[in-house]
Amino acid sequence: AQSVTQLDSQVPVFEEAPVELRCNYSSSVSVYLFWYVQYPNQGLQLLLKYLSGSTLVESINGFEAEFNKSQTSFHLRKPSVHISDTAEYFCAVSAVMKTSYDKVIFGPGTSLSVIP
Amino acid sequence: GAGVSQSPRYKVAKRGQDVALRCDPISGHVSLFWYQQALGQGPEFLTYFQNEAQLDKSGLPSDRFFAERPEGSVSTLKIQRTQQEDSAVYLCASSTVRVPQPQHFGDGTRLSIL
């Protein structure tokens, strides 16, 4: 079975400063990795995903994450945050299956607060 | 519609009552997922449908929980004899068949059991 650890429950950061949200996973098989963002009173939105290929993946709003198999990590980074980035961020993992599906397991989340 | 729609947005019920939560996925999406999100926690998987087939219900916490998707589009999550620990936000998500993860989430139904 897969599991996800997000060590930081809350991350305060000043506007325009860089940020890193940490994610580590555990799995005995190959994995797909995801980051989701959740704004207050809303559902989750898929931010970016690693399925295969390049280990560095990027989102359209400036976030990036790097898959590190040796360290079993998938940390999320942004070089300069905006007030609008304030939200809850969830790292998630699923096993690579030859059939079409394996359930996605979510981490406990990291609350990012951007300070003006 | 343009996105995943869930209704009602808020539901208050007395302990012991039955509730039904509805999910309208994005048109044409064959995969549908239900998640339970307790306050301050990440979503917990409940069940997964591919069209009308319920392929995985391993996350349903008890036999009081039941989900269906009879025509492969709209889905209903039913909770019988509700208990206080059922209080949570219930999230529905859908995706195209080629995508192995929930792609588009609804805004959820916040269920409060008194």
Tab-separated table of C-alpha atoms in Angstrom:
chain	number	residue	atom	x	y	z
A	1	ALA	CA	0.000	0.000	0.000
A	2	GLN	CA	1.040	3.551	-0.604
A	3	SER	CA	1.245	6.392	1.914
A	4	VAL	CA	2.064	10.090	1.846
A	5	THR	CA	3.715	12.301	4.435
A	6	GLN	CA	3.540	16.073	4.451
A	7	LEU	CA	5.726	17.131	7.352
A	8	ASP	CA	4.664	20.766	7.433
A	9	SER	CA	1.067	21.322	8.438
A	10	GLN	CA	1.363	25.108	8.118
A	11	VAL	CA	3.766	27.242	6.093
A	12	PRO	CA	3.665	31.035	6.444
A	13	VAL	CA	5.655	32.970	3.863
A	14	PHE	CA	5.942	36.605	2.825
A	15	GLU	CA	4.618	37.718	-0.528
A	16	GLU	CA	7.172	37.428	-3.355
A	17	ALA	CA	9.354	35.081	-1.291
A	18	PRO	CA	10.130	31.528	-2.453
A	19	VAL	CA	8.374	28.541	-0.909
A	20	GLU	CA	8.852	24.775	-0.741
A	21	LEU	CA	6.141	22.397	0.434
A	22	ARG	CA	7.550	19.007	1.292
A	23	CYS	CA	6.082	15.655	0.320
A	24	ASN	CA	7.458	12.173	0.891
A	25	TYR	CA	5.804	8.933	-0.118
A	26	SER	CA	6.124	5.262	0.640
A	27	SER	CA	5.477	2.530	-1.919
A	28	SER	CA	6.803	-0.882	-2.897
A	29	VAL	CA	5.898	-0.322	-6.564
A	30	SER	CA	6.270	2.461	-9.096
A	31	VAL	CA	4.020	5.433	-8.488
A	32	TYR	CA	2.228	8.347	-10.017
A	33	LEU	CA	2.467	11.557	-7.981
A	34	PHE	CA	0.189	14.581	-7.785
A	35	TRP	CA	-0.254	17.932	-6.125
A	36	TYR	CA	-3.730	19.335	-5.590
A	37	VAL	CA	-4.751	22.764	-4.284
A	38	GLN	CA	-7.899	23.509	-2.310
A	39	TYR	CA	-9.219	27.032	-1.783
A	40	PRO	CA	-11.612	27.658	1.137
A	41	ASN	CA	-15.012	26.009	0.761
A	42	GLN	CA	-14.100	24.557	-2.608
A	43	GLY	CA	-13.166	21.183	-4.007
A	44	LEU	CA	-9.654	20.218	-4.971
A	45	GLN	CA	-7.981	21.267	-8.193
A	46	LEU	CA	-5.218	19.256	-9.819
A	47	LEU	CA	-2.116	21.465	-9.798
A	48	LEU	CA	0.431	19.168	-11.443
A	49	LYS	CA	1.259	15.513	-11.874
A	50	TYR	CA	4.136	13.163	-12.519
A	51	LEU	CA	3.218	10.100	-14.570
A	52	SER	CA	6.457	9.316	-16.407
A	53	GLY	CA	9.277	10.973	-18.312
A	54	SER	CA	10.910	14.158	-17.058
A	55	THR	CA	11.157	14.234	-13.285
A	56	LEU	CA	10.536	17.996	-13.199
A	57	VAL	CA	6.928	18.955	-13.796
A	58	GLU	CA	5.440	22.423	-13.933
A	59	SER	CA	2.040	24.022	-13.550
A	60	ILE	CA	0.648	26.952	-15.490
A	61	ASN	CA	0.790	29.284	-12.478
A	62	GLY	CA	4.487	29.002	-11.681
A	63	PHE	CA	4.617	25.990	-9.363
A	64	GLU	CA	6.967	23.111	-10.054
A	65	ALA	CA	7.681	19.764	-8.436
A	66	GLU	CA	10.523	17.323	-8.855
A	67	PHE	CA	10.198	13.568	-8.521
A	68	ASN	CA	13.168	12.158	-6.632
A	69	LYS	CA	12.959	8.375	-6.599
A	70	SER	CA	15.995	7.815	-4.375
A	71	GLN	CA	14.621	10.129	-1.702
A	72	THR	CA	10.983	9.137	-2.363
A	73	SER	CA	10.064	12.803	-2.493
A	74	PHE	CA	7.938	15.103	-4.631
A	75	HIS	CA	8.435	18.570	-3.152
A	76	LEU	CA	6.453	21.521	-4.507
A	77	ARG	CA	8.240	24.812	-5.116
A	78	LYS	CA	7.477	28.312	-6.312
A	79	PRO	CA	10.144	31.004	-6.661
A	80	SER	CA	7.843	33.919	-5.802
A	81	VAL	CA	4.451	33.527	-4.139
A	82	HIS	CA	1.380	35.741	-4.428
A	83	ILE	CA	-1.419	36.445	-1.997
A	84	SER	CA	-3.697	34.376	-4.217
A	85	ASP	CA	-1.569	31.277	-3.553
A	86	THR	CA	-2.943	31.114	-0.005
A	87	ALA	CA	-4.667	27.716	0.133
A	88	GLU	CA	-4.378	24.127	1.311
A	89	TYR	CA	-2.029	21.947	-0.730
A	90	PHE	CA	-2.302	18.165	-0.872
A	91	CYS	CA	0.277	15.738	-2.154
A	92	ALA	CA	-1.107	12.430	-3.458
A	93	VAL	CA	0.152	9.099	-4.777
A	94	SER	CA	-1.194	6.125	-6.680
A	95	ALA	CA	0.422	2.903	-7.802
A	96	VAL	CA	1.328	2.368	-11.437
A	97	MET	CA	-0.993	-0.373	-12.609
A	98	LYS	CA	-1.050	-2.300	-15.870
A	99	THR	CA	-4.814	-2.059	-15.734
A	100	SER	CA	-6.369	1.371	-15.744
A	101	TYR	CA	-6.872	2.144	-12.126
A	102	ASP	CA	-5.496	2.316	-8.632
A	103	LYS	CA	-6.920	4.579	-5.982
A	104	VAL	CA	-5.204	7.845	-5.155
A	105	ILE	CA	-4.010	8.285	-1.577
A	106	PHE	CA	-3.832	11.840	-0.241
A	107	GLY	CA	-1.507	13.321	2.345
A	108	PRO	CA	-2.819	15.350	5.305
A	109	GLY	CA	-2.214	18.663	3.569
A	110	THR	CA	-0.100	21.789	4.087
A	111	SER	CA	-1.738	25.136	4.700
A	112	LEU	CA	0.152	27.859	2.840
A	113	SER	CA	-0.421	31.376	4.139
A	114	VAL	CA	1.057	34.229	2.130
A	115	ILE	CA	1.678	37.325	4.233
A	116	PRO	CA	1.450	40.758	2.569
B	1	GLY	CA	-22.399	21.534	-17.152
B	2	ALA	CA	-18.861	22.819	-17.158
B	3	GLY	CA	-17.765	21.165	-13.943
B	4	VAL	CA	-18.633	18.538	-11.376
B	5	SER	CA	-21.783	19.538	-9.530
B	6	GLN	CA	-22.705	18.292	-6.075
B	7	SER	CA	-25.927	18.790	-4.164
B	8	PRO	CA	-26.832	19.783	-1.608
B	9	ARG	CA	-23.872	21.976	-0.634
B	10	TYR	CA	-24.836	21.701	3.016
B	11	LYS	CA	-26.837	19.030	4.797
B	12	VAL	CA	-27.787	18.878	8.452
B	13	ALA	CA	-29.361	15.686	9.767
B	14	LYS	CA	-30.197	14.207	13.119
B	15	ARG	CA	-28.363	11.116	14.251
B	16	GLY	CA	-30.120	8.050	12.931
B	17	GLN	CA	-31.555	9.664	9.824
B	18	ASP	CA	-30.709	8.551	6.293
B	19	VAL	CA	-29.119	10.997	3.844
B	20	ALA	CA	-28.490	11.001	0.095
B	21	LEU	CA	-25.793	13.053	-1.589
B	22	ARG	CA	-25.819	13.646	-5.325
B	23	CYS	CA	-22.991	14.063	-7.813
B	24	ASP	CA	-23.281	15.177	-11.442
B	25	PRO	CA	-19.930	14.509	-13.135
B	26	ILE	CA	-18.602	16.249	-16.207
B	27	SER	CA	-20.449	15.008	-19.241
B	28	GLY	CA	-18.670	12.088	-20.867
B	29	HIS	CA	-16.376	11.339	-17.942
B	30	VAL	CA	-16.472	7.620	-17.338
B	31	SER	CA	-14.592	7.553	-14.029
B	32	LEU	CA	-16.228	8.805	-10.852
B	33	PHE	CA	-14.786	8.891	-7.343
B	34	TRP	CA	-16.180	9.637	-3.898
B	35	TYR	CA	-13.977	10.916	-1.088
B	36	GLN	CA	-14.627	11.819	2.545
B	37	GLN	CA	-12.733	14.770	3.990
B	38	ALA	CA	-12.780	15.301	7.735
B	39	LEU	CA	-11.988	18.754	9.091
B	40	GLY	CA	-8.305	19.582	8.732
B	41	GLN	CA	-7.447	16.352	6.960
B	42	GLY	CA	-6.820	15.104	3.453
B	43	PRO	CA	-9.527	13.366	1.456
B	44	GLU	CA	-10.039	9.678	2.189
B	45	PHE	CA	-11.050	7.411	-0.680
B	46	LEU	CA	-14.511	5.873	-0.456
B	47	THR	CA	-15.397	4.302	-3.783
B	48	TYR	CA	-14.765	4.336	-7.532
B	49	PHE	CA	-17.022	3.790	-10.559
B	50	GLN	CA	-16.149	3.190	-14.159
B	51	ASN	CA	-19.369	3.952	-16.005
B	52	GLU	CA	-22.066	2.126	-14.002
B	53	ALA	CA	-19.692	-0.473	-12.581
B	54	GLN	CA	-18.491	0.003	-9.024
B	55	LEU	CA	-14.936	-1.279	-9.360
B	56	ASP	CA	-13.677	-0.423	-5.898
B	57	LYS	CA	-15.653	0.121	-2.709
B	58	SER	CA	-12.874	-0.743	-0.321
B	59	GLY	CA	-12.963	2.688	1.314
B	60	LEU	CA	-16.586	2.618	2.420
B	61	PRO	CA	-16.331	2.659	6.240
B	62	SER	CA	-19.317	0.447	6.984
B	63	ASP	CA	-22.332	-1.214	5.450
B	64	ARG	CA	-24.290	1.946	6.263
B	65	PHE	CA	-22.599	3.560	3.270
B	66	PHE	CA	-23.878	2.762	-0.193
B	67	ALA	CA	-23.118	4.323	-3.575
B	68	GLU	CA	-24.674	3.841	-6.967
B	69	ARG	CA	-24.382	5.122	-10.513
B	70	PRO	CA	-27.104	3.223	-12.342
B	71	GLU	CA	-26.823	4.874	-15.773
B	72	GLY	CA	-23.155	5.679	-15.745
B	73	SER	CA	-23.595	9.409	-15.187
B	74	VAL	CA	-25.168	10.790	-11.994
B	75	SER	CA	-24.074	9.119	-8.773
B	76	THR	CA	-25.657	9.040	-5.331
B	77	LEU	CA	-23.918	8.339	-2.045
B	78	LYS	CA	-26.330	7.180	0.614
B	79	ILE	CA	-25.632	6.961	4.311
B	80	GLN	CA	-28.098	5.082	6.457
B	81	ARG	CA	-28.629	5.546	10.198
B	82	THR	CA	-26.182	8.429	10.313
B	83	GLN	CA	-23.807	8.840	13.236
B	84	GLN	CA	-21.881	11.862	14.447
B	85	GLU	CA	-18.614	10.513	13.078
B	86	ASP	CA	-20.132	10.711	9.596
B	87	SER	CA	-19.874	14.503	9.796
B	88	ALA	CA	-17.455	15.543	7.055
B	89	VAL	CA	-17.249	17.026	3.593
B	90	TYR	CA	-18.041	14.487	0.896
B	91	LEU	CA	-16.233	15.154	-2.364
B	92	CYS	CA	-17.049	13.763	-5.771
B	93	ALA	CA	-14.578	13.770	-8.647
B	94	SER	CA	-14.580	12.597	-12.234
B	95	SER	CA	-12.053	11.958	-14.955
B	96	THR	CA	-11.679	10.586	-18.450
B	97	VAL	CA	-10.979	6.905	-18.690
B	98	ARG	CA	-7.364	7.355	-19.713
B	99	VAL	CA	-6.501	9.393	-16.633
B	100	PRO	CA	-5.690	7.265	-13.592
B	101	GLN	CA	-6.555	9.861	-10.980
B	102	PRO	CA	-9.464	12.118	-10.018
B	103	GLN	CA	-9.098	15.088	-12.311
B	104	HIS	CA	-12.009	17.391	-11.571
B	105	PHE	CA	-13.571	17.751	-8.129
B	106	GLY	CA	-16.892	19.191	-7.141
B	107	ASP	CA	-17.146	21.699	-4.294
B	108	GLY	CA	-18.408	18.991	-1.964
B	109	THR	CA	-21.331	18.450	0.376
B	110	ARG	CA	-20.734	19.441	3.982
B	111	LEU	CA	-22.639	16.968	6.140
B	112	SER	CA	-23.302	17.755	9.787
B	113	ILE	CA	-24.883	15.155	12.027
B	114	LEU	CA	-26.445	16.488	15.204
